[in-house]
CSV table of C-alpha atoms in Angstrom, one decimal:
chain,number,residue,atom,x,y,z
A,196,MET,CA,149.8,84.8,130.5
A,197,ASP,CA,153.5,85.2,129.9
A,198,TYR,CA,154.9,86.1,126.5
A,199,GLU,CA,158.0,87.4,124.8
A,200,PHE,CA,158.6,89.0,121.4
A,201,LYS,CA,161.8,88.5,119.5
A,202,LYS,CA,163.4,89.4,116.2
A,203,ASN,CA,166.0,87.3,114.5
A,204,THR,CA,168.5,89.9,113.3
A,205,LEU,CA,170.1,87.5,110.9
A,206,ASP,CA,167.1,86.7,108.8
A,207,GLY,CA,164.6,89.4,109.9
A,208,THR,CA,161.9,87.0,111.2
A,209,TYR,CA,159.7,87.8,114.1
A,210,HIS,CA,158.8,85.4,116.9
A,211,ALA,CA,156.0,85.7,119.6
A,212,ILE,CA,156.5,83.1,122.3
A,213,PHE,CA,153.6,82.5,124.7
A,214,SER,CA,153.1,80.4,127.8
A,215,MET,CA,151.5,77.0,127.7
A,216,GLY,CA,147.8,77.2,126.8
A,217,HIS,CA,148.3,80.5,124.9
A,218,GLU,CA,150.8,79.3,122.2
A,219,VAL,CA,148.3,79.9,119.4
A,220,LEU,CA,148.3,83.6,120.2
A,221,GLY,CA,151.9,83.8,119.1
A,222,ARG,CA,151.1,82.0,115.9
A,223,TRP,CA,148.2,84.3,115.3
A,224,ILE,CA,150.2,87.4,115.8
A,225,ILE,CA,153.0,86.3,113.5
A,226,ASP,CA,150.9,84.6,110.8
A,227,GLU,CA,147.7,86.8,110.7
A,228,ILE,CA,148.7,90.2,112.1
A,229,GLY,CA,152.4,90.6,111.3
A,230,LYS,CA,153.4,94.2,110.9
A,231,ASP,CA,149.9,95.3,109.7
A,232,THR,CA,149.1,98.3,111.9
A,233,ASP,CA,145.8,98.8,110.2
A,234,LYS,CA,144.7,95.4,111.3
A,235,LEU,CA,145.9,96.2,114.8
A,236,ASP,CA,143.9,99.4,114.8
A,237,LEU,CA,140.8,97.5,113.6
A,238,ILE,CA,141.1,94.9,116.4
A,239,MET,CA,141.7,97.5,119.1
A,240,ASP,CA,138.7,99.5,117.9
A,241,GLN,CA,136.6,96.4,118.1
A,242,LEU,CA,137.8,95.6,121.6
A,243,SER,CA,136.8,99.1,122.8
A,244,ALA,CA,133.4,99.0,121.0
A,245,MET,CA,132.4,95.6,122.3
A,246,LYS,CA,133.1,96.0,126.0
A,247,ASN,CA,130.1,94.7,127.9
A,248,SER,CA,128.4,93.6,124.6
A,249,SER,CA,127.1,90.2,123.9
A,250,GLN,CA,127.5,90.6,120.1
A,251,GLU,CA,130.1,88.5,118.3
A,252,TRP,CA,132.8,89.8,115.9
A,253,ARG,CA,135.2,87.6,114.0
A,254,LEU,CA,138.3,88.3,112.1
A,255,VAL,CA,138.9,85.2,109.9
A,256,GLY,CA,142.4,84.7,108.8
A,257,GLU,CA,144.0,82.2,106.5
A,258,GLU,CA,144.9,79.7,109.2
A,259,LEU,CA,143.5,81.2,112.5
A,260,THR,CA,140.4,83.1,113.5
A,261,LEU,CA,139.9,85.7,116.3
A,262,SER,CA,136.4,85.8,117.8
A,263,LEU,CA,135.3,88.5,120.3
A,264,GLN,CA,132.3,88.0,122.5
A,265,ASP,CA,131.2,88.6,126.1
A,266,ASN,CA,134.5,90.3,127.0
A,267,GLU,CA,136.5,87.2,125.9
A,268,ALA,CA,138.8,86.8,122.9
A,269,LEU,CA,139.1,83.4,121.4
A,270,VAL,CA,141.8,82.5,118.9
A,271,GLN,CA,141.5,79.1,117.2
A,272,ALA,CA,142.7,77.3,114.2
A,273,ASN,CA,140.2,77.3,111.3
A,274,CYS,CA,140.3,73.5,111.1
A,275,LEU,CA,138.5,73.4,114.5
A,276,PHE,CA,135.4,74.9,112.9
A,277,SER,CA,134.9,71.7,110.9
A,278,GLU,CA,131.6,70.0,111.6
A,279,GLU,CA,133.0,66.6,110.6
A,280,GLU,CA,133.9,64.1,113.3
A,281,GLU,CA,137.4,62.7,112.9
A,282,ASP,CA,137.7,58.9,113.3
A,283,PHE,CA,140.6,58.1,115.6
A,284,GLU,CA,141.7,54.8,117.0
A,285,GLU,CA,140.4,53.9,120.4
A,286,GLY,CA,142.2,55.9,123.1
A,287,LEU,CA,143.3,58.6,120.7
A,288,HIS,CA,141.7,62.0,120.3
A,289,PHE,CA,142.3,65.2,118.4
A,290,TYR,CA,144.9,67.4,120.3
A,291,ASP,CA,143.8,71.0,120.1
A,292,GLU,CA,145.7,72.6,123.1
A,293,GLU,CA,148.0,74.5,120.7
A,294,SER,CA,145.2,75.4,118.3
A,295,LEU,CA,142.9,77.2,120.7
A,296,SER,CA,143.3,80.0,123.3
A,297,VAL,CA,141.0,82.2,125.3
A,298,CYS,CA,141.8,85.4,127.1
A,299,GLY,CA,140.0,88.6,128.3
A,300,PHE,CA,139.7,91.7,126.2
A,301,GLU,CA,142.1,93.6,128.5
A,302,ASP,CA,144.8,90.9,128.2
A,303,LEU,CA,144.5,90.8,124.4
A,304,ALA,CA,144.7,94.6,124.2
A,305,GLN,CA,147.8,94.6,126.4
A,306,VAL,CA,149.4,91.9,124.1
A,307,LEU,CA,148.5,93.9,121.0
A,308,GLU,CA,149.9,97.2,122.4
A,309,GLY,CA,153.1,95.3,123.3
A,310,TRP,CA,153.3,93.9,119.8
A,311,ARG,CA,152.7,97.4,118.3
A,312,ALA,CA,155.5,98.9,120.4
A,313,PHE,CA,157.8,95.9,119.5
A,314,ILE,CA,157.4,96.2,115.7
A,315,LYS,CA,157.8,100.0,115.9
A,316,ARG,CA,161.3,99.5,117.4
A,317,PHE,CA,162.3,97.1,114.6
């Protein structure tokens, strides 16, 4: 998984750009984590505590949710939790590639440490 963190010095906005298949991680970092180091600490503590555990832990955000289970981290849009089936025309289906991403605990920890170091610099 490739990623890059940027800050727009003109307006002060942050950007987290991830490779295809992991784009939602960038949205989640910007929209749900931001500069909240307490939330970063909470997630890092959970990652450590849950290694080799089959328990599930969730951090539900306004738009996106992080789920940790079986050494995998899943970030997905909250709208994907809907039980209702969408009616689409024949040949069309709901596109969720940019609304769902899975990675290992170690990869997520590395991303979050990189994000922490980035926001400390700016």
